[in-house]
Amino acid sequence: MEWLTEFPAMDKTALRALKKGIDGGFRAWTREHGDTVEAFFEPIKQMLIWSEKFLLNTPWPIILGGIVLIAWLASRSWKITLMTLITMVLIGYFDMWDNTMRTISIMVVSTFVSIILGIPIGIAMSKSDKLQSLITPVLDVMQTMPGFVYLIPVVMLLGIGKVPGLLAVVIYAIPPIIRLTNLGIRMVDKEVLEAADAFGSSPWQRLKNVQIPLAMPTIMAGINQTIMMALALVVIASMIGVKGLGQPVLQAIANQYFTLGMFNGLAIVGVAIIFDRVSQAYGKRLQSHSEVVHGK
Amino acid sequence: MASDTTNGVKQNSTVEIKGLYKIFGRRPKHFMDAVKEGMSKQELQEKHGHVLGLKDINLSMPAGSIQVVMGLSGSGKSTLIRHINRLIDPTVGEVLVGGQDVCKMGQGALRNFRRHETAMVFQKFALLPHRTVINNVVYGLEVQGVPRDKQETEARRWIDRVGLSGFEDNYPNQLSGGMQQRVGLARALANDAPLLLMDEAFSALDPLIRMDMQSVLLDLQTELHKTIVFITHDVDEALRLGDRIAILRDGEVIQEGTGQDIVMEPADEYIQNFVKDVNRARVIQTESVMKAGVHSGATVEVSDSANLQDAARIMSDAQQQVVNVTNGDGQVVGHLDLETTVAAIVKQERRHTTPGSEFSA
Ligand SMILES: Nc1ncnc2c1ncn2[C@@H]1O[C@H](COP(=O)(O)OP(=O)(O)O)[C@@H](O)[C@H]1O
Ligand SMILES: [Mg+2]
């Protein structure tokens, strides 16, 4: 009656052979194509290095001014702008400026990459039900798989450093922008689309003049979520050598430095709130013309 | 531009629809024979899950006139008008605009046709919410690739023409419904297309504003002489605007003719229901009920295109029982007495309130 108490699992040696086979195959593939893969990611690596250098080497008052200005331009809200200023000043005062710049750098680049890849994928998905039913489960897996698991193949391929970190962040953070671009375009008012067609719009004109602008509030919500998820992965990504606010947190866990962990954790929260409020306010401003305010 | 322009009016914008069928569903062609042999819309839907949108539509709309298509909700009006610029593809049949079969056009030709030969006005306005009034109105020209300064001068001209000067930089959501539809109309007119398609364009508006918009349209039409296809479910609107009216039921045209034809000789009960509350005195013209010959006793005259209300007023003002009817040249072509006039005005009510009575011959 052993088969009742123990699940009839696959034979141990066979299982070991299977795992070994897959690992071996992947390793061989990596050895053979590692250079090509690395070359492929070279531009992204350069972009990461450049943006980090820019943020670290520019005198802090200029960066601070720039961040506050962007917050103002995007949100047009004194409250949000002031909150941004205070948060950044506190971060600097408690000596976390450099790490915050590193974190902002990888976030900006990974958000940028997510947008560049995510929006076209979302558009393609909105145009084909078949593609939608293919991509949706992939996105589900990407979002539910624990962050650590796909760090493994990424590290096997690219080692430890900025690029694998970015890759991990993008994989984790890209699903919302894809999903919401797809959703936003599918939700565009059918009659407005008919109008665009009736006036003889080409597919590109229809996309550029109608679908993207009308989907923009939804797309912005996706960008906002993408930014938040990217930030959430910063701590995990620091395990594979991404520098920034995540590393001191890891260090603090290992050595039980409560205050160090707390400060850096709060800095991450501060940055998250800034990005969240600013991008949301920007999205709201975009949407203002779609609200119904008869006879104003 | 694709077609020649004379006096600002493009030529050749007759619309002819021949043997048009539309079945919605997964295998429309499969049910064509059954539908041709008379399967009803209901049977097709209940037994086979397909929707009969249009059945054997044959309509001919002369250039420069207003063709109204009327019917209850779900009768296929929107489906029909969307075949004219092929927003919907037919199951079988031909749609000829200016002699060209719209259904046979390739992608490029269709786009050109839509850009230059047609313009459309929608029930819920379908404006771009993120664009100002002027940027909505330029849309058709922008898509055509007209230079920006020309787009703007044209747009401003039409915005002015529909009475929206001063609102150029407002967003649609800052305007009332009537004003939004003026934007929709200006957008369509700016396209300078000879064929204007209007799908329940005024149905979403309040009655007074609707009357207002009808006047705007009629006023423009005396100047522009476009071919206009106007969809409505409102019989008063149909009678006011339509040079000709086609009535749809369950995807079929059940009567086609002038407003008078339909009011005087409704083809069946469905149409009788439509026209039962119509003010016949204002629709029926003297010409259609007058008796032949000059009446020697008549001292007053009325035009043959005047309506019965006018004729009755003339008679009562002159305290006469009879009036002579004159044509456009002032010649007397017949006469009309008060009794006939009154009988023609009330005929419908009598017939309707006593169904199945001996009154039929
Ligand atoms: N895309 C579609 N798929 C299935 N049925 C449709 C579709 N479009 C319209 N119909 C059906 O065709 C009929 C006519 O619709 P429509 O032309 O919109 O009517 P109307 O404009 O007169 O209210 C209705 O029964 C409607 O349900
Ligand atoms: Mg309709």
XYZ file of C-alpha atoms and ligand atoms in Angstrom:
685
model
C 0.000 0.000 0.000
C 3.008 2.274 -0.323
C 1.542 4.023 -3.358
C -1.184 5.485 -1.147
C 1.079 7.171 1.383
C 3.745 8.247 -1.045
C 2.766 9.970 -4.268
C 3.941 7.755 -7.125
C 6.635 10.179 -8.199
C 8.922 9.853 -11.166
C 11.930 7.597 -10.620
C 14.654 9.560 -8.758
C 17.468 8.808 -11.181
C 15.300 9.620 -14.164
C 14.277 12.931 -12.581
C 17.883 13.785 -11.834
C 18.801 12.956 -15.402
C 15.983 15.141 -16.682
C 17.021 18.159 -14.633
C 20.640 17.590 -15.536
C 19.749 17.321 -19.189
C 17.821 20.586 -19.223
C 20.474 22.415 -17.226
C 23.223 20.986 -19.406
C 21.425 21.929 -22.565
C 20.831 25.459 -21.346
C 24.410 25.812 -20.177
C 25.733 24.620 -23.532
C 23.445 27.027 -25.338
C 24.643 29.829 -23.063
C 28.292 28.981 -23.662
C 27.744 29.008 -27.384
C 25.558 32.082 -27.676
C 26.557 34.028 -24.572
C 28.598 36.524 -26.568
C 25.817 37.152 -29.058
C 23.340 37.693 -26.260
C 25.705 40.054 -24.526
C 26.302 41.993 -27.724
C 22.562 42.236 -28.173
C 22.174 43.894 -24.789
C 25.191 46.163 -25.217
C 23.145 49.285 -26.154
C 20.990 48.882 -23.052
C 24.109 48.475 -20.950
C 25.528 51.695 -22.377
C 22.272 53.468 -21.685
C 22.303 52.277 -18.080
C 25.904 53.344 -17.562
C 25.288 56.713 -19.162
C 22.164 57.537 -17.165
C 23.756 56.495 -13.879
C 26.848 58.570 -14.607
C 24.708 61.519 -15.581
C 22.703 61.410 -12.352
C 25.780 60.894 -10.162
C 28.178 63.322 -11.829
C 25.837 66.258 -12.281
C 25.963 68.570 -9.236
C 23.099 67.685 -6.894
C 21.385 71.114 -6.968
C 20.859 70.777 -10.709
C 19.421 67.257 -10.374
C 17.210 68.324 -7.481
C 16.002 71.324 -9.477
C 15.369 69.075 -12.480
C 13.338 66.568 -10.492
C 11.245 69.285 -8.887
C 10.696 70.954 -12.268
C 9.563 67.687 -13.872
C 7.217 67.081 -10.946
C 5.729 70.540 -11.469
C 5.405 70.268 -15.261
C 3.750 66.870 -15.074
C 1.407 67.447 -12.152
C 0.876 71.250 -12.083
C 0.205 70.792 -8.408
C 2.002 72.781 -5.701
C 1.317 70.092 -3.160
C 2.948 67.338 -5.157
C 5.878 69.549 -6.124
C 6.523 70.567 -2.548
C 6.272 66.987 -1.357
C 8.813 65.989 -3.994
C 11.214 68.692 -2.865
C 10.977 67.775 0.823
C 11.382 64.047 0.170
C 14.459 64.559 -1.987
C 16.027 66.959 0.522
C 15.489 64.484 3.368
C 16.992 61.671 1.300
C 20.051 63.831 0.640
C 20.314 64.954 4.244
C 20.366 61.369 5.508
C 23.172 60.591 3.043
C 21.279 58.363 0.651
C 21.576 60.653 -2.387
C 23.956 58.525 -4.457
C 22.085 55.276 -3.918
C 18.812 57.001 -4.695
C 20.293 58.280 -7.974
C 21.344 54.704 -8.857
C 17.862 53.424 -8.117
C 16.193 56.206 -10.073
C 18.556 55.498 -12.961
C 17.676 51.824 -13.267
C 14.005 52.613 -12.771
C 13.907 55.239 -15.447
C 15.733 53.038 -17.929
C 13.656 49.956 -17.164
C 10.425 51.933 -17.353
C 11.601 53.381 -20.652
C 12.425 49.913 -22.016
C 9.084 48.583 -20.748
C 7.213 51.379 -22.520
C 9.169 50.985 -25.756
C 8.459 47.254 -25.823
C 5.142 47.157 -24.002
C 3.101 49.665 -25.975
C 3.701 48.080 -29.401
C 3.020 44.616 -27.951
C -0.179 45.940 -26.375
C -1.227 47.501 -29.683
C -0.563 44.283 -31.589
C -2.544 42.397 -28.971
C -5.499 44.754 -29.294
C -5.652 44.087 -33.015
C -5.874 40.310 -32.801
C -7.948 38.152 -30.473
C -5.669 35.240 -31.247
C -2.586 37.140 -30.146
C -4.429 38.260 -27.051
C -5.267 34.705 -26.055
C -1.625 33.728 -26.653
C -0.002 36.559 -24.722
C -2.361 36.771 -21.750
C -1.236 33.475 -20.116
C 2.404 34.420 -20.675
C 1.782 37.697 -18.838
C 0.035 35.797 -16.042
C 3.087 33.581 -15.594
C 5.447 36.559 -15.717
C 3.510 38.289 -12.981
C 2.962 35.351 -10.649
C 6.358 33.663 -10.950
C 8.401 34.680 -7.894
C 10.991 37.253 -8.894
C 13.839 35.028 -7.779
C 13.071 32.214 -10.211
C 13.736 34.021 -13.403
C 16.784 35.657 -11.960
C 18.405 32.204 -12.380
C 18.372 31.867 -16.184
C 19.099 35.570 -16.535
C 22.178 35.219 -14.340
C 23.229 32.047 -16.167
C 23.046 33.941 -19.411
C 24.472 37.303 -18.487
C 26.154 36.850 -15.120
C 25.750 39.406 -12.396
C 25.391 43.123 -12.978
C 23.305 45.921 -14.339
C 21.916 44.305 -17.479
C 20.572 41.128 -15.859
C 19.137 43.325 -13.135
C 17.383 45.453 -15.694
C 16.136 42.371 -17.519
C 14.672 40.987 -14.308
C 12.987 44.294 -13.546
C 11.558 44.619 -17.058
C 10.178 41.083 -17.118
C 8.468 41.720 -13.813
C 7.240 45.233 -14.587
C 6.185 45.056 -18.242
C 2.888 43.118 -17.946
C 0.729 46.031 -16.709
C 1.680 48.322 -19.549
C 1.010 45.599 -22.116
C -2.305 44.679 -20.547
C -3.555 48.217 -20.145
C -2.471 49.341 -23.612
C -4.433 46.415 -25.017
C -7.416 47.156 -22.804
C -7.331 50.905 -23.463
C -7.353 50.457 -27.222
C -10.092 47.850 -27.105
C -12.238 50.203 -25.037
C -12.071 53.122 -27.479
C -15.581 54.292 -28.406
C -16.705 52.361 -31.466
C -18.568 55.275 -32.976
C -15.493 57.530 -32.821
C -13.515 54.818 -34.581
C -16.233 54.566 -37.211
C -15.967 58.317 -37.692
C -12.227 58.011 -38.239
C -12.861 55.284 -40.819
C -15.688 57.176 -42.479
C -13.335 60.089 -43.153
C -10.855 57.729 -44.785
C -8.173 57.419 -42.115
C -5.340 55.029 -42.875
C -4.589 52.440 -40.168
C -1.720 54.619 -38.941
C -3.847 57.784 -38.861
C -6.509 55.921 -36.955
C -3.982 54.673 -34.410
C -2.232 58.008 -34.011
C -5.278 60.298 -34.050
C -7.875 58.206 -32.303
C -6.830 54.974 -30.655
C -3.694 56.085 -28.811
C -5.056 59.451 -27.625
C -8.338 57.965 -26.431
C -6.537 55.053 -24.773
C -3.980 57.365 -23.189
C -5.534 57.609 -19.720
C -5.595 53.808 -19.506
C -2.070 53.540 -20.910
C -0.923 56.061 -18.303
C -2.436 53.914 -15.573
C -0.382 51.026 -16.988
C 2.793 53.120 -16.954
C 2.102 54.055 -13.364
C 1.715 50.410 -12.366
C 4.844 49.497 -14.299
C 6.849 52.102 -12.391
C 5.543 50.807 -9.076
C 6.374 47.218 -9.925
C 9.843 48.203 -11.087
C 10.467 49.857 -7.735
C 9.152 46.826 -5.907
C 11.735 44.667 -7.631
C 14.661 46.926 -6.820
C 15.446 45.102 -3.582
C 15.340 41.705 -5.267
C 17.404 42.952 -8.187
C 20.089 44.127 -5.789
C 20.743 40.429 -5.098
C 22.280 40.175 -8.537
C 24.425 43.198 -8.269
C 22.162 46.111 -9.070
C 23.454 48.998 -7.018
C 21.118 51.399 -5.300
C 18.815 51.590 -2.323
C 18.217 47.838 -2.403
C 21.757 46.875 -1.447
C 21.842 48.560 1.962
C 18.508 46.903 2.675
C 19.972 43.469 1.918
C 23.011 44.322 3.994
C 20.781 45.406 6.836
C 18.880 42.123 6.739
C 22.092 40.098 6.789
C 23.612 42.086 9.655
C 20.483 43.140 11.537
C 21.135 46.879 11.121
C 17.618 48.015 11.851
C 18.096 51.754 11.271
C 20.035 51.324 8.028
C 17.294 49.092 6.659
C 14.594 51.442 7.864
C 16.143 54.543 6.312
C 16.735 52.964 2.947
C 13.351 51.348 3.004
C 11.754 54.705 3.670
C 13.769 56.254 0.851
C 12.375 53.619 -1.526
C 8.886 54.422 -0.298
C 9.566 58.143 -0.776
C 10.745 57.657 -4.350
C 7.758 55.406 -5.018
C 5.322 58.015 -3.736
C 6.922 60.720 -5.869
C 6.756 58.637 -9.049
C 3.245 57.472 -8.267
C 1.729 60.860 -7.489
C 3.465 62.651 -10.346
C 2.569 60.077 -12.993
C -1.002 59.809 -11.740
C -1.486 63.555 -11.729
C -0.132 63.673 -15.261
C -2.564 60.957 -16.336
C -5.471 62.829 -14.755
C -4.525 66.007 -16.574
C -4.534 64.133 -19.865
C -7.990 62.853 -19.098
C -9.515 66.202 -18.194
C -11.061 66.751 -21.628
C -12.903 63.453 -21.595
C -14.943 64.334 -18.550
C -18.409 65.609 -19.253
C -18.861 69.195 -18.103
C -21.757 70.491 -20.184
C -22.096 74.194 -20.728
C -19.025 75.244 -18.781
C -9.328 66.048 -55.841
C -10.896 62.924 -57.161
C -13.910 64.419 -58.882
C -14.538 67.589 -60.821
C -16.133 70.552 -59.203
C -18.667 72.808 -60.848
C -20.157 75.726 -58.932
C -18.793 74.117 -55.823
C -21.008 71.104 -56.412
C -19.364 67.857 -57.320
C -21.103 65.818 -59.959
C -22.278 62.267 -60.138
C -23.200 61.526 -56.605
C -26.307 59.482 -57.263
C -26.599 56.485 -55.006
C -28.007 53.249 -56.340
C -28.463 50.190 -54.224
C -29.225 46.977 -56.035
C -30.250 43.642 -54.573
C -28.506 44.298 -51.281
C -28.622 41.599 -48.596
C -26.839 41.575 -45.283
C -26.819 38.628 -42.912
C -24.866 38.908 -39.655
C -23.303 35.742 -38.311
C -20.549 33.210 -38.847
C -21.736 31.809 -42.166
C -23.857 34.460 -43.854
C -23.503 33.093 -47.414
C -24.789 29.715 -46.303
C -28.220 31.136 -45.491
C -28.593 33.323 -48.585
C -30.735 30.825 -50.479
C -33.044 30.242 -47.542
C -33.488 33.978 -47.061
C -34.142 34.483 -50.767
C -36.783 31.784 -50.576
C -38.504 33.724 -47.838
C -37.154 32.580 -44.477
C -38.189 35.233 -41.955
C -35.849 37.279 -39.803
C -37.294 35.608 -36.749
C -36.840 32.060 -38.028
C -33.262 32.780 -39.133
C -32.458 34.135 -35.712
C -34.172 31.514 -33.595
C -33.237 28.421 -35.556
C -29.842 29.379 -36.974
C -28.470 32.161 -34.780
C -27.955 34.536 -37.698
C -29.380 38.046 -37.912
C -31.042 39.244 -41.080
C -29.824 42.832 -41.311
C -31.047 43.778 -44.775
C -33.140 41.937 -47.314
C -33.232 42.699 -51.029
C -32.820 46.461 -50.810
C -33.280 48.324 -54.079
C -33.127 52.086 -53.833
C -32.206 54.818 -56.233
C -31.324 58.208 -54.830
C -30.972 61.025 -57.320
C -28.074 63.470 -56.925
C -28.767 66.666 -55.022
C -31.779 65.472 -53.037
C -32.481 64.352 -49.522
C -33.354 60.695 -49.174
C -34.766 59.813 -45.780
C -34.693 56.264 -44.480
C -37.164 55.721 -41.676
C -37.965 52.757 -39.471
C -38.196 51.598 -35.892
C -35.138 50.770 -33.852
C -33.538 47.565 -35.121
C -35.116 47.786 -38.573
C -31.713 48.032 -40.269
C -31.325 51.765 -40.864
C -27.784 52.029 -39.541
C -26.812 48.863 -41.343
C -28.125 50.292 -44.611
C -26.376 53.658 -44.379
C -23.098 51.978 -43.406
C -23.123 50.066 -46.664
C -22.976 53.299 -48.619
C -19.463 54.097 -47.413
C -18.790 50.422 -46.740
C -18.273 50.597 -43.038
C -20.157 47.308 -43.409
C -19.568 44.843 -46.240
C -22.664 43.380 -47.898
C -23.409 39.684 -48.044
C -24.523 40.139 -51.645
C -25.535 43.117 -53.751
C -24.216 46.310 -55.249
C -23.867 49.827 -53.933
C -23.178 52.267 -56.753
C -22.163 55.806 -55.901
C -21.771 57.970 -58.956
C -21.805 54.753 -60.988
C -18.893 53.197 -59.098
C -19.446 50.003 -57.136
C -18.251 50.761 -53.624
C -18.166 47.068 -52.754
C -15.592 46.289 -55.418
C -13.080 48.966 -54.376
C -9.660 47.980 -53.057
C -8.337 49.372 -49.775
C -6.680 52.408 -51.365
C -9.588 53.261 -53.634
C -12.035 52.903 -50.760
C -9.975 55.234 -48.594
C -9.859 57.807 -51.380
C -13.579 57.454 -51.914
C -14.240 58.031 -48.227
C -11.879 61.000 -48.116
C -13.262 62.849 -51.105
C -16.730 61.569 -51.998
C -18.509 61.088 -48.684
C -18.805 62.537 -45.218
C -20.782 61.263 -42.276
C -22.589 62.663 -39.239
C -23.217 60.367 -36.275
C -26.001 59.993 -33.750
C -23.754 60.414 -30.726
C -21.619 63.006 -32.510
C -18.450 60.849 -32.402
C -16.160 63.835 -31.924
C -12.578 63.452 -30.783
C -12.735 64.453 -27.104
C -9.065 65.417 -26.892
C -9.283 67.893 -29.763
C -10.697 71.404 -29.796
C -13.627 72.306 -32.034
C -11.387 73.564 -34.828
C -9.124 70.535 -34.632
C -12.162 68.301 -34.885
C -13.484 70.164 -37.902
C -10.182 69.937 -39.794
C -10.101 66.156 -39.345
C -11.246 65.176 -42.828
C -8.894 67.645 -44.496
C -6.026 66.593 -42.261
C -6.512 62.976 -43.283
C -6.536 64.068 -46.931
C -3.176 65.775 -46.453
C -4.385 69.320 -47.166
C -1.864 71.978 -45.981
C -2.515 73.180 -42.441
C -3.342 76.822 -43.245
C -5.910 75.750 -45.837
C -7.380 73.284 -43.338
C -7.857 76.098 -40.874
C -9.426 78.610 -43.245
C -11.865 75.985 -44.463
C -12.665 74.867 -40.944
C -13.245 78.426 -39.712
C -15.576 79.063 -42.633
C -17.739 76.057 -41.765
C -17.638 76.701 -38.030
C -18.966 80.149 -38.811
C -21.566 78.710 -41.204
C -23.044 76.398 -38.548
C -23.077 79.240 -36.033
C -20.222 78.292 -33.755
C -17.879 81.250 -34.222
C -16.047 81.988 -31.010
C -16.042 78.365 -29.876
C -13.097 77.280 -32.048
C -10.823 76.576 -29.115
C -13.360 74.889 -26.859
C -13.305 71.181 -26.234
C -16.399 69.153 -27.169
C -17.235 68.393 -23.542
C -17.592 72.107 -22.900
C -20.442 72.336 -25.428
C -24.114 71.373 -25.253
C -25.405 68.466 -27.343
C -26.805 70.732 -30.037
C -23.524 72.578 -30.313
C -21.573 69.340 -30.455
C -23.670 68.171 -33.359
C -23.011 71.465 -35.121
C -19.346 70.561 -34.818
C -20.165 67.148 -36.291
C -21.972 68.830 -39.161
C -19.147 71.325 -39.758
C -16.644 68.463 -39.761
C -18.666 66.656 -42.413
C -19.204 69.777 -44.542
C -15.552 70.830 -44.411
C -14.777 67.664 -46.321
C -16.485 69.174 -49.371
C -17.903 65.789 -50.323
C -20.952 65.550 -52.597
C -22.542 62.790 -50.526
C -23.531 63.382 -46.922
C -24.544 60.454 -44.723
C -26.450 61.264 -41.551
C -27.328 58.429 -39.179
C -29.992 59.679 -36.748
C -27.927 62.843 -36.600
C -30.521 64.807 -34.663
C -32.167 62.027 -32.672
C -30.128 62.665 -29.535
C -31.180 66.314 -29.376
C -34.085 67.981 -27.570
C -37.130 68.661 -29.809
C -36.575 72.420 -30.094
C -32.885 72.071 -30.843
C -33.721 69.303 -33.280
C -36.057 71.627 -35.202
C -33.278 74.184 -35.170
C -30.782 71.760 -36.652
C -33.285 70.697 -39.309
C -33.572 74.336 -40.342
C -29.781 74.654 -40.459
C -29.610 71.604 -42.682
C -32.403 72.691 -45.043
C -30.866 76.128 -45.247
C -27.471 74.706 -46.167
C -29.012 72.332 -48.676
C -30.625 75.125 -50.727
C -27.075 76.342 -51.245
C -25.053 73.141 -51.470
C -27.326 70.665 -53.294
C -25.584 67.659 -51.856
C -26.939 64.169 -52.014
C -28.007 63.540 -48.445
C -29.000 60.225 -46.938
C -30.759 60.986 -43.683
C -31.742 58.301 -41.190
C -34.465 58.929 -38.634
C -37.146 57.172 -36.646
C -39.189 60.369 -36.369
C -41.897 60.762 -38.988
C -42.174 64.542 -38.610
C -38.462 64.883 -39.215
C -38.744 62.555 -42.208
C -41.586 64.568 -43.727
C -39.854 67.873 -43.118
C -36.499 66.892 -44.600
C -37.134 64.144 -47.099
C -37.542 64.694 -50.792
C -38.138 60.988 -50.774
C -38.698 58.612 -47.914
C -37.996 54.894 -47.710
C -39.475 52.905 -44.856
C -37.674 49.898 -43.453
C -39.077 47.056 -41.409
C -37.079 43.992 -40.371
C -34.451 44.857 -42.963
C -36.875 45.273 -45.858
C -38.026 48.394 -47.664
C -41.809 48.237 -47.379
C -42.605 51.571 -48.970
C -40.718 54.208 -50.886
C -42.000 57.515 -52.163
C -42.547 61.183 -51.365
C -43.804 62.185 -47.948
C -47.212 62.736 -49.469
C -47.342 59.280 -51.033
C -46.662 57.756 -47.679
C -49.125 59.846 -45.755
C -51.895 59.395 -48.322
C -51.359 55.775 -49.233
C -49.632 53.988 -46.378
C -48.756 50.539 -47.674
C -49.678 48.670 -44.514
C -50.542 48.945 -40.855
C -46.918 49.400 -39.767
C -46.730 52.570 -41.831
C -50.223 53.649 -40.826
C -48.999 53.561 -37.265
C -46.121 55.796 -38.215
C -48.249 58.403 -39.948
C -51.413 58.315 -37.852
C -50.459 61.392 -35.826
C -49.090 63.350 -38.747
C -50.697 66.699 -39.481
C -52.029 65.786 -42.923
C -53.127 69.336 -43.628
C -49.511 70.368 -43.712
C -48.177 67.446 -45.726
C -50.716 66.883 -48.477
C -50.478 69.258 -51.399
C -53.474 70.654 -53.258
C -52.288 69.033 -56.472
C -52.849 65.542 -55.189
C -56.498 65.975 -54.162
C -57.776 68.668 -56.585
C -60.461 67.971 -59.174
C -59.825 68.573 -62.858
C -60.989 71.695 -64.672
C -61.487 75.350 -63.871
C -64.281 76.149 -61.459
C -66.100 79.180 -62.826
C -67.434 80.162 -59.431
C -64.030 80.364 -57.766
C -62.718 83.851 -57.028
C -59.461 82.867 -55.292
C -56.430 80.817 -56.328
C -53.878 78.628 -54.603
C -50.615 77.147 -55.847
C -50.545 73.446 -56.696
C -47.600 72.926 -54.327
C -49.363 74.627 -51.398
C -50.614 72.320 -48.661
C -54.221 71.772 -47.638
C -53.835 73.998 -44.586
C -52.940 76.937 -46.845
C -55.827 76.146 -49.180
C -58.289 75.966 -46.301
C -57.027 79.261 -44.929
C -57.385 80.977 -48.301
C -60.940 79.725 -48.644
C -61.917 80.709 -45.143
C -60.273 84.150 -45.428
C -62.156 84.777 -48.664
C -65.316 83.133 -47.266
C -65.405 80.832 -50.280
C -66.284 77.147 -50.649
C -63.984 76.563 -53.627
C -60.598 77.626 -54.911
C -58.806 77.310 -58.262
C -55.414 75.602 -58.281
C -52.604 77.111 -60.352
C -49.274 75.674 -61.465
C -45.872 77.376 -61.406
C -46.694 79.406 -64.507
C -49.915 80.769 -63.036
C -52.169 78.608 -65.208
C -55.214 77.095 -63.592
C -54.822 73.313 -63.536
C -57.814 72.335 -61.404
C -59.990 73.278 -58.500
C -60.540 72.270 -54.923
C -63.606 72.602 -52.728
C -63.767 72.802 -48.981
C -65.478 69.456 -48.587
C -62.733 67.589 -50.467
C -60.112 69.438 -48.482
C -61.609 68.520 -45.151
C -62.206 64.938 -46.248
C -58.553 64.570 -47.265
C -57.390 65.989 -43.943
C -59.490 63.660 -41.784
C -59.474 60.563 -43.980
C -56.709 58.815 -42.119
C -58.336 59.136 -38.723
C -61.578 57.619 -39.901
C -59.877 54.726 -41.538
C -57.694 54.068 -38.581
C -60.235 54.299 -35.783
C -62.641 51.899 -37.468
C -60.454 49.041 -38.645
C -62.214 46.445 -40.768
C -65.122 48.763 -41.545
C -66.701 48.928 -44.997
C -64.515 51.945 -45.782
C -62.005 50.472 -48.175
C -63.123 51.044 -51.716
N -22.634 43.511 -36.018
C -23.836 42.946 -35.869
N -23.945 41.644 -35.573
C -25.153 41.067 -35.436
N -26.303 41.688 -35.588
C -26.273 42.998 -35.892
C -25.043 43.691 -36.055
N -25.315 44.982 -36.352
C -26.648 45.086 -36.380
N -27.229 43.891 -36.099
C -28.681 43.601 -36.081
O -29.220 44.036 -37.306
C -30.476 44.641 -37.093
C -30.477 46.062 -37.608
O -29.654 46.862 -36.798
P -29.441 48.421 -37.073
O -29.066 48.612 -38.491
O -28.476 48.920 -36.063
O -30.886 48.992 -36.790
P -31.358 50.500 -36.616
O -30.226 51.415 -36.953
O -32.508 50.633 -37.559
O -31.808 50.634 -35.202
C -30.760 44.531 -35.619
O -31.567 43.401 -35.429
C -29.416 44.365 -35.006
O -29.501 43.629 -33.822
Mg -29.270 52.957 -35.750
